[in-house]
mmCIF file of C-alpha atoms in Angstrom:
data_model
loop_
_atom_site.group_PDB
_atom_site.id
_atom_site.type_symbol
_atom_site.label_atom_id
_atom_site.label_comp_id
_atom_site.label_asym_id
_atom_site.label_seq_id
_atom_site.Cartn_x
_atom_site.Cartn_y
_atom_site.Cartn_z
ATOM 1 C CA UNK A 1 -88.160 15.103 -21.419
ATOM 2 C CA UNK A 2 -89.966 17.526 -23.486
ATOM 3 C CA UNK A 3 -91.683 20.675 -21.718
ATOM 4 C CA UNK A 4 -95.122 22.251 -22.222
ATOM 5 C CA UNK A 5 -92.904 25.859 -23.244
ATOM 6 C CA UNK A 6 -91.050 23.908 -25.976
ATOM 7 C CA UNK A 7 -94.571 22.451 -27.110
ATOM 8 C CA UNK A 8 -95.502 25.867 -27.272
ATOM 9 C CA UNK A 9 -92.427 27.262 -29.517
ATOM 10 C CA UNK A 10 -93.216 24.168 -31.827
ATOM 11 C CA UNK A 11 -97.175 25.394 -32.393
ATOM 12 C CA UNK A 12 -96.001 29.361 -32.611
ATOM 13 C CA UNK A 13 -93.528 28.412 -35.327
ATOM 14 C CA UNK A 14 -96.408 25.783 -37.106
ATOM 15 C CA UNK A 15 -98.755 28.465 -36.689
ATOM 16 C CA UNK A 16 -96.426 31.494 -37.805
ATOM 17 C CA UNK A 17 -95.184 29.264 -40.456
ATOM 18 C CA UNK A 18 -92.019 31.260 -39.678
ATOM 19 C CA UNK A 19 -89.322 30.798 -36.898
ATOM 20 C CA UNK A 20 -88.716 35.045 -37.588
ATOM 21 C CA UNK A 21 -92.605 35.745 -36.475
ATOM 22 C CA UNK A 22 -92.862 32.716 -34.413
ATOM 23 C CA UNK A 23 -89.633 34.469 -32.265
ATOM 24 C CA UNK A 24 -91.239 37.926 -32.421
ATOM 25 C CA UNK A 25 -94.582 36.346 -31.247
ATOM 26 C CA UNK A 26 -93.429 34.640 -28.322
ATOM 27 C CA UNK A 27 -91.126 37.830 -27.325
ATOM 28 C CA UNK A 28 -87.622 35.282 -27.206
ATOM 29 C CA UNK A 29 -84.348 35.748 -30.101
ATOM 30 C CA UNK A 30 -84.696 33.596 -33.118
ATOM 31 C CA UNK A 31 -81.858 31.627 -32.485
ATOM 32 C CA UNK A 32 -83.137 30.435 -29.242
ATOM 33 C CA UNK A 33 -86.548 29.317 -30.709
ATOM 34 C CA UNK A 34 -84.578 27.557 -33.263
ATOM 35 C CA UNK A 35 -82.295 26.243 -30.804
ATOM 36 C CA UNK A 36 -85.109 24.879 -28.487
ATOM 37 C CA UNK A 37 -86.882 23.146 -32.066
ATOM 38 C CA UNK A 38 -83.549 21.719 -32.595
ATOM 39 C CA UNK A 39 -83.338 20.107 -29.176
ATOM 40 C CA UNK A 40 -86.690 18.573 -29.519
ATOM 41 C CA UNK A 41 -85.915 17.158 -32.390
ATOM 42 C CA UNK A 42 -82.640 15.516 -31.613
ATOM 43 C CA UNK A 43 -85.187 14.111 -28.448
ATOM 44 C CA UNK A 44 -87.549 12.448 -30.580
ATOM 45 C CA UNK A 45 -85.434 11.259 -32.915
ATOM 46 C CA UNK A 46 -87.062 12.888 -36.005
ATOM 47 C CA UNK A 47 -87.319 16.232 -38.292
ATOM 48 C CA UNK A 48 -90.372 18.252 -37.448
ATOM 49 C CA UNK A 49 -89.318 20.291 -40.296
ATOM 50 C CA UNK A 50 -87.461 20.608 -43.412
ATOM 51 C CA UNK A 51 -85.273 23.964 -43.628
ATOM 52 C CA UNK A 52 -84.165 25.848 -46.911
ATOM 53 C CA UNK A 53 -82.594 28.977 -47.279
ATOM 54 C CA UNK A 54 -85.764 30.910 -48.294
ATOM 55 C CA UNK A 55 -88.645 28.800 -46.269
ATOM 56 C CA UNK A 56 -89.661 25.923 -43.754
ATOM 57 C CA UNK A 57 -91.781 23.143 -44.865
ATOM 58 C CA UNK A 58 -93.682 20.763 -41.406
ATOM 59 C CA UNK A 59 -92.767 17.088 -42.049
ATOM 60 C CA UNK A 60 -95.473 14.451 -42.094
ATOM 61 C CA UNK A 61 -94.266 13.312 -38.458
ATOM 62 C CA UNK A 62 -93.949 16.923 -37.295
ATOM 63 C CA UNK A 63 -97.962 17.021 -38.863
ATOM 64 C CA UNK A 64 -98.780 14.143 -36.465
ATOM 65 C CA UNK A 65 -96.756 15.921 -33.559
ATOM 66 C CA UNK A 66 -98.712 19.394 -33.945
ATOM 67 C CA UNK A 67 -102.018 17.666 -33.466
ATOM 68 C CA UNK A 68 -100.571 15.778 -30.177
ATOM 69 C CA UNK A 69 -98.769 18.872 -28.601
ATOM 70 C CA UNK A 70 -102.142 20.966 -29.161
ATOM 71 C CA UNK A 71 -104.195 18.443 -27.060
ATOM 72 C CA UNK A 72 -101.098 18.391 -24.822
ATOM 73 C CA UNK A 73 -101.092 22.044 -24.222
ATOM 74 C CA UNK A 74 -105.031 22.475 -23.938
ATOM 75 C CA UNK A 75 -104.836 20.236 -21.601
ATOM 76 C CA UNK A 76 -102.467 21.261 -19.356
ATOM 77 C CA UNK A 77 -104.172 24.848 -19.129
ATOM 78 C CA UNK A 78 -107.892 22.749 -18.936
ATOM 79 C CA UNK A 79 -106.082 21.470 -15.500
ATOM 80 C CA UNK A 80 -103.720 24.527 -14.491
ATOM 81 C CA UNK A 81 -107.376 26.509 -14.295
ATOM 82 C CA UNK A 82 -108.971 23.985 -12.461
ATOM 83 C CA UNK A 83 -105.527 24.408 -9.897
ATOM 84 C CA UNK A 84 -106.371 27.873 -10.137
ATOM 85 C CA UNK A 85 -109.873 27.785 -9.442
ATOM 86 C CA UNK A 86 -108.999 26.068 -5.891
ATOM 87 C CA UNK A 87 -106.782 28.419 -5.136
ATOM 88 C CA UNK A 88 -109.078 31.094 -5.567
ATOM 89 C CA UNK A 89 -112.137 30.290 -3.106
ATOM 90 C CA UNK A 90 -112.637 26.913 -0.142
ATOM 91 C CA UNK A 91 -115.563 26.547 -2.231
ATOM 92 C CA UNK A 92 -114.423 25.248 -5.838
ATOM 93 C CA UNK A 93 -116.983 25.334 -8.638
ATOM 94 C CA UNK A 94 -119.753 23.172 -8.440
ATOM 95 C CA UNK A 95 -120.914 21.528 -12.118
ATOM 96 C CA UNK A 96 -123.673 20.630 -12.619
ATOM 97 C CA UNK A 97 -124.909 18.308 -16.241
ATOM 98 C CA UNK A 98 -128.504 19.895 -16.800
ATOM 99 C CA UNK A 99 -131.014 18.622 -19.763
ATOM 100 C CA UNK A 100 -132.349 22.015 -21.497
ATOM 101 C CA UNK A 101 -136.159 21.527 -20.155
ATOM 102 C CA UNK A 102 -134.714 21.391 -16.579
ATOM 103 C CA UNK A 103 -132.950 24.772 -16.744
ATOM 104 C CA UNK A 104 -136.255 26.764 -15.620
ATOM 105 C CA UNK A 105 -136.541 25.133 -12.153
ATOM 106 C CA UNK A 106 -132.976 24.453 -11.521
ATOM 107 C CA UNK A 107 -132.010 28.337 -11.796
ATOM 108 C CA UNK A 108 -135.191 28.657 -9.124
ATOM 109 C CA UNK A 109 -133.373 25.704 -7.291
ATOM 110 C CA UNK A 110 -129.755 27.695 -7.736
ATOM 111 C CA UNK A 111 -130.948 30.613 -6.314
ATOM 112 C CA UNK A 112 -132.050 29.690 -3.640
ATOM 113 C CA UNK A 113 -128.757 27.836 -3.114
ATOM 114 C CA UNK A 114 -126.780 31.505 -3.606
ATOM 115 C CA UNK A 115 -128.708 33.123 -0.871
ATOM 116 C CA UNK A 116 -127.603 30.778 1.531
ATOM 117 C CA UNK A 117 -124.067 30.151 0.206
ATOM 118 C CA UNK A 118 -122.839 33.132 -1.429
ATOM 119 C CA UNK A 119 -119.115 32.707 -2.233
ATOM 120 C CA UNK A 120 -120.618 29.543 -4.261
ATOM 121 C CA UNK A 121 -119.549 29.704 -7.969
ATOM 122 C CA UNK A 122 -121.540 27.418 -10.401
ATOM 123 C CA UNK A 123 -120.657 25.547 -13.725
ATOM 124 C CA UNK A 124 -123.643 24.103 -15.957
ATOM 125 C CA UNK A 125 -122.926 22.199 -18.793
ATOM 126 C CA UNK A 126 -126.083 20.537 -21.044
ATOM 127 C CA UNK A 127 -125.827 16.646 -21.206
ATOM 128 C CA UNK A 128 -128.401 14.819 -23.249
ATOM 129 C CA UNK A 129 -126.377 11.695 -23.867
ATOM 130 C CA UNK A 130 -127.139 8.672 -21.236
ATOM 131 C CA UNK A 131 -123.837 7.838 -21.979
ATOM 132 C CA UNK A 132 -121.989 11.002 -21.234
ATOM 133 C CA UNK A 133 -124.385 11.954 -18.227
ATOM 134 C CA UNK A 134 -122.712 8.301 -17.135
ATOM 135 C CA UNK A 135 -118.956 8.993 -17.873
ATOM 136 C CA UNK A 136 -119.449 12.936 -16.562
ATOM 137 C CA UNK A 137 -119.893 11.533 -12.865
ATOM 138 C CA UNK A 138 -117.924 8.358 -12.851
ATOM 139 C CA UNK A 139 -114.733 10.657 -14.625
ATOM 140 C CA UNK A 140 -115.894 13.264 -11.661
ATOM 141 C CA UNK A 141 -116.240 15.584 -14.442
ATOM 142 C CA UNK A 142 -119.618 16.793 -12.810
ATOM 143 C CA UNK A 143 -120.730 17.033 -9.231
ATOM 144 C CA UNK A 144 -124.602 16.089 -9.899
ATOM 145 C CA UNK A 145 -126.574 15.667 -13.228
ATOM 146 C CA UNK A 146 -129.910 15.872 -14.612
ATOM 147 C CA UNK A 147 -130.954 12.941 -16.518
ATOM 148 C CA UNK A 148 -134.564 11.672 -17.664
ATOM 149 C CA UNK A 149 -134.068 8.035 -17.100
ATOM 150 C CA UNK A 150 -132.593 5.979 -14.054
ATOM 151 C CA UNK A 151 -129.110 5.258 -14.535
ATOM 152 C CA UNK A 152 -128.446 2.017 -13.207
ATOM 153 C CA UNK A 153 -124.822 1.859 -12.413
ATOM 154 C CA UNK A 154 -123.486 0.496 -9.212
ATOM 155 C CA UNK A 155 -121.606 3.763 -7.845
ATOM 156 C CA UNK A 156 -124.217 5.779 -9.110
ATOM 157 C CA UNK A 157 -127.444 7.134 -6.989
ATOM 158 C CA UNK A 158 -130.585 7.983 -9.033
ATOM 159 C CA UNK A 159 -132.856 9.609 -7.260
ATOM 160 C CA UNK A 160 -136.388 10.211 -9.087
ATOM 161 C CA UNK A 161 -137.609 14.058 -8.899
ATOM 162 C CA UNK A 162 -140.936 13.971 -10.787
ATOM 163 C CA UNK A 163 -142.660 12.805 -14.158
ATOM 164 C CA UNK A 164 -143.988 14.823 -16.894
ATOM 165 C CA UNK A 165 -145.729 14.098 -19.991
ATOM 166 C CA UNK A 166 -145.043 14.860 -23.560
ATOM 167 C CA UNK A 167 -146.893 17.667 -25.554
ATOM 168 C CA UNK A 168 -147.154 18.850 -28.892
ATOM 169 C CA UNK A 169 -146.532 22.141 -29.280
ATOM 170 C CA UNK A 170 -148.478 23.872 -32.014
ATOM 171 C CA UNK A 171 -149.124 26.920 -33.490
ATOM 172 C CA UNK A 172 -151.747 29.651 -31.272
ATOM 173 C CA UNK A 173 -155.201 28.553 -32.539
ATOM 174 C CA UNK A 174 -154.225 26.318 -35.421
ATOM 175 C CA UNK A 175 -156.097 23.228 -33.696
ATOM 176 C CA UNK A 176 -159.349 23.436 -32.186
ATOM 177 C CA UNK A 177 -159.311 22.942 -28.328
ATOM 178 C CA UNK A 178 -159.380 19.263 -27.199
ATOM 179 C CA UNK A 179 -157.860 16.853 -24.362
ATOM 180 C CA UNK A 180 -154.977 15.698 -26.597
ATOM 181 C CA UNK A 181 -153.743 14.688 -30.166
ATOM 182 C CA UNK A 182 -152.109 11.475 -32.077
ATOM 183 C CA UNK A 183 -148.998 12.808 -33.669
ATOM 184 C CA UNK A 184 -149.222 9.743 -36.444
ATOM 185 C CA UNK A 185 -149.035 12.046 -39.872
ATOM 186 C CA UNK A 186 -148.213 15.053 -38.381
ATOM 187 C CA UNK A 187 -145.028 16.755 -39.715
ATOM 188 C CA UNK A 188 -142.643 16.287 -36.471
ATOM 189 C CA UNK A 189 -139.595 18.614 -35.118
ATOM 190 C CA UNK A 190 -137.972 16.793 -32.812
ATOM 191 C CA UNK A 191 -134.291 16.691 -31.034
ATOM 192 C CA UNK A 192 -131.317 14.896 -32.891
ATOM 193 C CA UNK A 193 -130.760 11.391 -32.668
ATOM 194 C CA UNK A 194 -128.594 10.107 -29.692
ATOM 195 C CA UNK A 195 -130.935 12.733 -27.258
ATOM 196 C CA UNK A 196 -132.394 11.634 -24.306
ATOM 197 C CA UNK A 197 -136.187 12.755 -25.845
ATOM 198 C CA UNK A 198 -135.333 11.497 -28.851
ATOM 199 C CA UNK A 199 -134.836 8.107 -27.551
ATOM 200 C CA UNK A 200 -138.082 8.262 -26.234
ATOM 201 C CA UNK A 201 -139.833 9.222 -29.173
ATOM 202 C CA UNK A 202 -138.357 6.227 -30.956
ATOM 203 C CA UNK A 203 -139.070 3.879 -28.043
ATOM 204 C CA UNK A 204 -142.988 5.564 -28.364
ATOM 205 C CA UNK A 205 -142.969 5.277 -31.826
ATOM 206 C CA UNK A 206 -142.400 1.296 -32.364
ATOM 207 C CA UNK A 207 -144.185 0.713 -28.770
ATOM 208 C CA UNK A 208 -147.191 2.064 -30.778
ATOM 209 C CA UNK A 209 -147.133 0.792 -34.105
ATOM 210 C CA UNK A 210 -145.970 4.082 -36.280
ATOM 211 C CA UNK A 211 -143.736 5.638 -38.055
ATOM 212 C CA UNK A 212 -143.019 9.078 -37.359
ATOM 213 C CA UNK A 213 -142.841 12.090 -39.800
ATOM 214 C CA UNK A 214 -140.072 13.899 -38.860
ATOM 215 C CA UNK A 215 -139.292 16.961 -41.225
ATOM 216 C CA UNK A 216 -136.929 18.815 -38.475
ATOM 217 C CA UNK A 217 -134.112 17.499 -36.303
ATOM 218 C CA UNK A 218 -132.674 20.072 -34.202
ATOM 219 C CA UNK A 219 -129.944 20.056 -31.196
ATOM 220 C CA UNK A 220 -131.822 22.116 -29.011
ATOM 221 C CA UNK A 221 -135.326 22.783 -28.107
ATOM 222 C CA UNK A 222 -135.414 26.568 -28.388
ATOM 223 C CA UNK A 223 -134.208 25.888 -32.270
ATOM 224 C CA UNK A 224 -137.246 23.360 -32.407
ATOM 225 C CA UNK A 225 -140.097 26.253 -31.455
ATOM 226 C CA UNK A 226 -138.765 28.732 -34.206
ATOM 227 C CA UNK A 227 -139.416 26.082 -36.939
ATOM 228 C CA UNK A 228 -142.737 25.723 -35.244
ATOM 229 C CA UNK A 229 -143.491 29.645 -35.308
ATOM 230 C CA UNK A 230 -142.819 29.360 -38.946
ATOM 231 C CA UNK A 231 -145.412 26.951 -40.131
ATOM 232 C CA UNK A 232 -142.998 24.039 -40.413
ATOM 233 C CA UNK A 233 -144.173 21.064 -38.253
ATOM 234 C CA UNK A 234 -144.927 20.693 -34.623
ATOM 235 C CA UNK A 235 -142.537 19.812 -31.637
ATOM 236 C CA UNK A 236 -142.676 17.076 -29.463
ATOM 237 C CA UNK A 237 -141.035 18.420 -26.125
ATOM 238 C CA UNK A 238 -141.554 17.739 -22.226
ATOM 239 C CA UNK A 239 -144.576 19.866 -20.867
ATOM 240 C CA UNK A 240 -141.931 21.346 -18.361
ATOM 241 C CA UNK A 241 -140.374 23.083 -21.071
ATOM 242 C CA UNK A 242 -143.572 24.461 -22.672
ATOM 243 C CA UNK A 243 -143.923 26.820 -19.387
ATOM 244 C CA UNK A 244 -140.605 28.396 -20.661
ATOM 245 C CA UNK A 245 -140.521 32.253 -22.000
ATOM 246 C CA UNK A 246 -140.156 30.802 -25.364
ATOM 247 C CA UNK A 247 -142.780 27.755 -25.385
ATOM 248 C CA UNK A 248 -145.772 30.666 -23.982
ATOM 249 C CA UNK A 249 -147.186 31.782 -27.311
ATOM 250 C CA UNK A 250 -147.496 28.117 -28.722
ATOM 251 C CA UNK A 251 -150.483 25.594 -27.896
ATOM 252 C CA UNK A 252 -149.565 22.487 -25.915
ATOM 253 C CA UNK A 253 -151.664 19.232 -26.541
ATOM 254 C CA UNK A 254 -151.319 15.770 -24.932
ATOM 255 C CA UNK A 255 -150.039 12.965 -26.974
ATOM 256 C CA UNK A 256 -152.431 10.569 -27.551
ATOM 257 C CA UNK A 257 -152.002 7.731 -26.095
ATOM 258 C CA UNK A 258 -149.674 9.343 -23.250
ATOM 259 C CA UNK A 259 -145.813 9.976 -23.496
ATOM 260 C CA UNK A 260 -144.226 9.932 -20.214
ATOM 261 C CA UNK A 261 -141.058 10.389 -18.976
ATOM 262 C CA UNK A 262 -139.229 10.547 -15.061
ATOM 263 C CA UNK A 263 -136.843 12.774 -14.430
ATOM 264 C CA UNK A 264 -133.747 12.153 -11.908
ATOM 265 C CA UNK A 265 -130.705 13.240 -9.852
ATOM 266 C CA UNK A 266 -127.368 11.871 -10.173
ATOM 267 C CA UNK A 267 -124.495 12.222 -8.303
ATOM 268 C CA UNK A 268 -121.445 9.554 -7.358
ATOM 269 C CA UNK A 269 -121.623 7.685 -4.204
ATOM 270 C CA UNK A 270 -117.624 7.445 -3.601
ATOM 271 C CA UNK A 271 -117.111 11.143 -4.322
ATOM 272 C CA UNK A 272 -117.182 13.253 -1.311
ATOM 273 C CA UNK A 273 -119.233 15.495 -1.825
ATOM 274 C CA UNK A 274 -119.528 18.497 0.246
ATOM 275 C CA UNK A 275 -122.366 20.118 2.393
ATOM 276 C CA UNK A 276 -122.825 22.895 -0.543
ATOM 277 C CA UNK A 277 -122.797 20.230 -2.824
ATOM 278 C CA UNK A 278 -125.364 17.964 -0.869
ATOM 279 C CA UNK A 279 -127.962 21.195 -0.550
ATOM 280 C CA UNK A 280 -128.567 21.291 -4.158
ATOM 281 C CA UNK A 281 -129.580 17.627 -4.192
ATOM 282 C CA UNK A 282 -131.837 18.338 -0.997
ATOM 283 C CA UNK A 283 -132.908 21.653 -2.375
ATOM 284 C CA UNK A 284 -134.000 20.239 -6.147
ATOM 285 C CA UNK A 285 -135.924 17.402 -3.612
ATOM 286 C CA UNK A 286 -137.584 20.310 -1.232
ATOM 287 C CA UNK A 287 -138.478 21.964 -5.140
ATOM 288 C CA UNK A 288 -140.295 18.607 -6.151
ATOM 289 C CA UNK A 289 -141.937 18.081 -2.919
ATOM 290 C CA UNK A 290 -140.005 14.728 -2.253
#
């Protein structure tokens, strides 16, 4: 049986490219590194390298078994400080999946929770992917997520916050003032495919008959509004988001005919979930008046 120490001689000397520096790095003699490689490699059965007088040369397998033993080792400190983390606090880290427009009114929603509970530590990870915000739960990788559609999965509850249109966000004063806008022509900046929003846009798109001109694809919406500032196109983002610090400046018009979207909160129905865990679901219903 291999250990995680000997995977982590085998990277120092790959990485060193030396079994000298590799020894001095890890603060053990030479011929105990070299020992340990040797030991391995009687274990799997193969060289992981090829030895000459003057240098040391990784072998094609060894290649394969460096990429292997990194995930191996990441891994085991990935779950060593989630150990850790328990042992730190009764009240491990709650993680929550956000979408970027959310942030605003979940940090309201968070503090509020941190008054109450104030040993509470947080985690928030952005999720645009259906797919991910899916896994994320089921692989009790998150405690609750954010998500703009319903998922529909069995062990799954969706609970619907509140819906929001679609604006365009344009430069100050570039349009004059009316009740909303077709975006059909318009140079678009809108979020990457495989997003959430995007999705939607698409789905809008072909619903409605056109074919949108999209000059800038960006990964976040924050990225979007500086291509906007600078003349570029305009952004199609939830009107949530355009009450943001960085949305202010901009005018917002509503997409002719209406884009809507729902927004909901997702947690795992088998999990147990605890009564910290349970207030931020109550406390992001209290925030939408539900």
């Amino acid at each position: 049986m291999i250990k995680i120490i000997q995977l982590e001689y085998f990277i120092a000397v790959v990485d060193n490219n030396s079994f000298t520096k590799a020894a001095d790095f890890l603060h053990i003699s030479q011929p105990s590194l070299t020992a340990t490689i040797k030991k391995m490699e009687e274990r799997l059965g193969y060289d992981l390298f090829y030895r000459t007088t003057k240098q040391i040369q990784i072998t094609e397998k060894g290649i394969q078994f460096y990429h292997h033993a990194i995930k191996l080792v990441q891994n085991y400190k990935q779950t060593m400080e989630k150990m850790y983390d328990l042992n730190l606090s009764d009240t491990p880290k709650i993680k929550i999946a956000l979408l970027e427009s959310t942030s605003q009114w979940m940090s309201q929603v968070l503090a509020r929770h941190h008054a109450e509970y104030e040993d509470q530590r947080y985690m928030i990870s952005e999720v645009h992917d259906m797919n991910e915000v899916t896994d994320s739960l089921l692989n009790f990788n998150h405690h609750v997520a954010i998500s703009n559609e319903e998922i529909k999965h069995e062990h799954i509850t969706s609970i619907p916050l509140y819906k929001e249109s679609y604006v365009l966000l344009t430069p100050k004063d570039e349009f004059p003032r009316k009740q909303s806008m077709s975006i059909e022509n318009l140079p678009l900046i809108v979020p990457n495919k495989g997003s959430q929003v995007r999705k939607h846009l698409d789905d809008y798109c072909t619903r409605i008959g056109i074919h949108p001109n999209i000059i800038v694809e960006s990964d976040r919406f924050e990225t979007a509004l500086n291509y906007v500032h600078r003349g570029m196109g305009y952004a199609v983002l939830p009107r949530v988001y355009y009450q943001s610090y960085n949305a202010r400046d901009l005018d917002a018009f509503e997409i002719k005919p209406k884009m809507i979207r729902a927004l909901y909160i997702n947690y795992l129905k088998k999990r147990q979930h605890s009564d910290n865990v349970k207030s931020i679901i109550q406390y992001s219903k209290e925030y939408w008046d539900i």
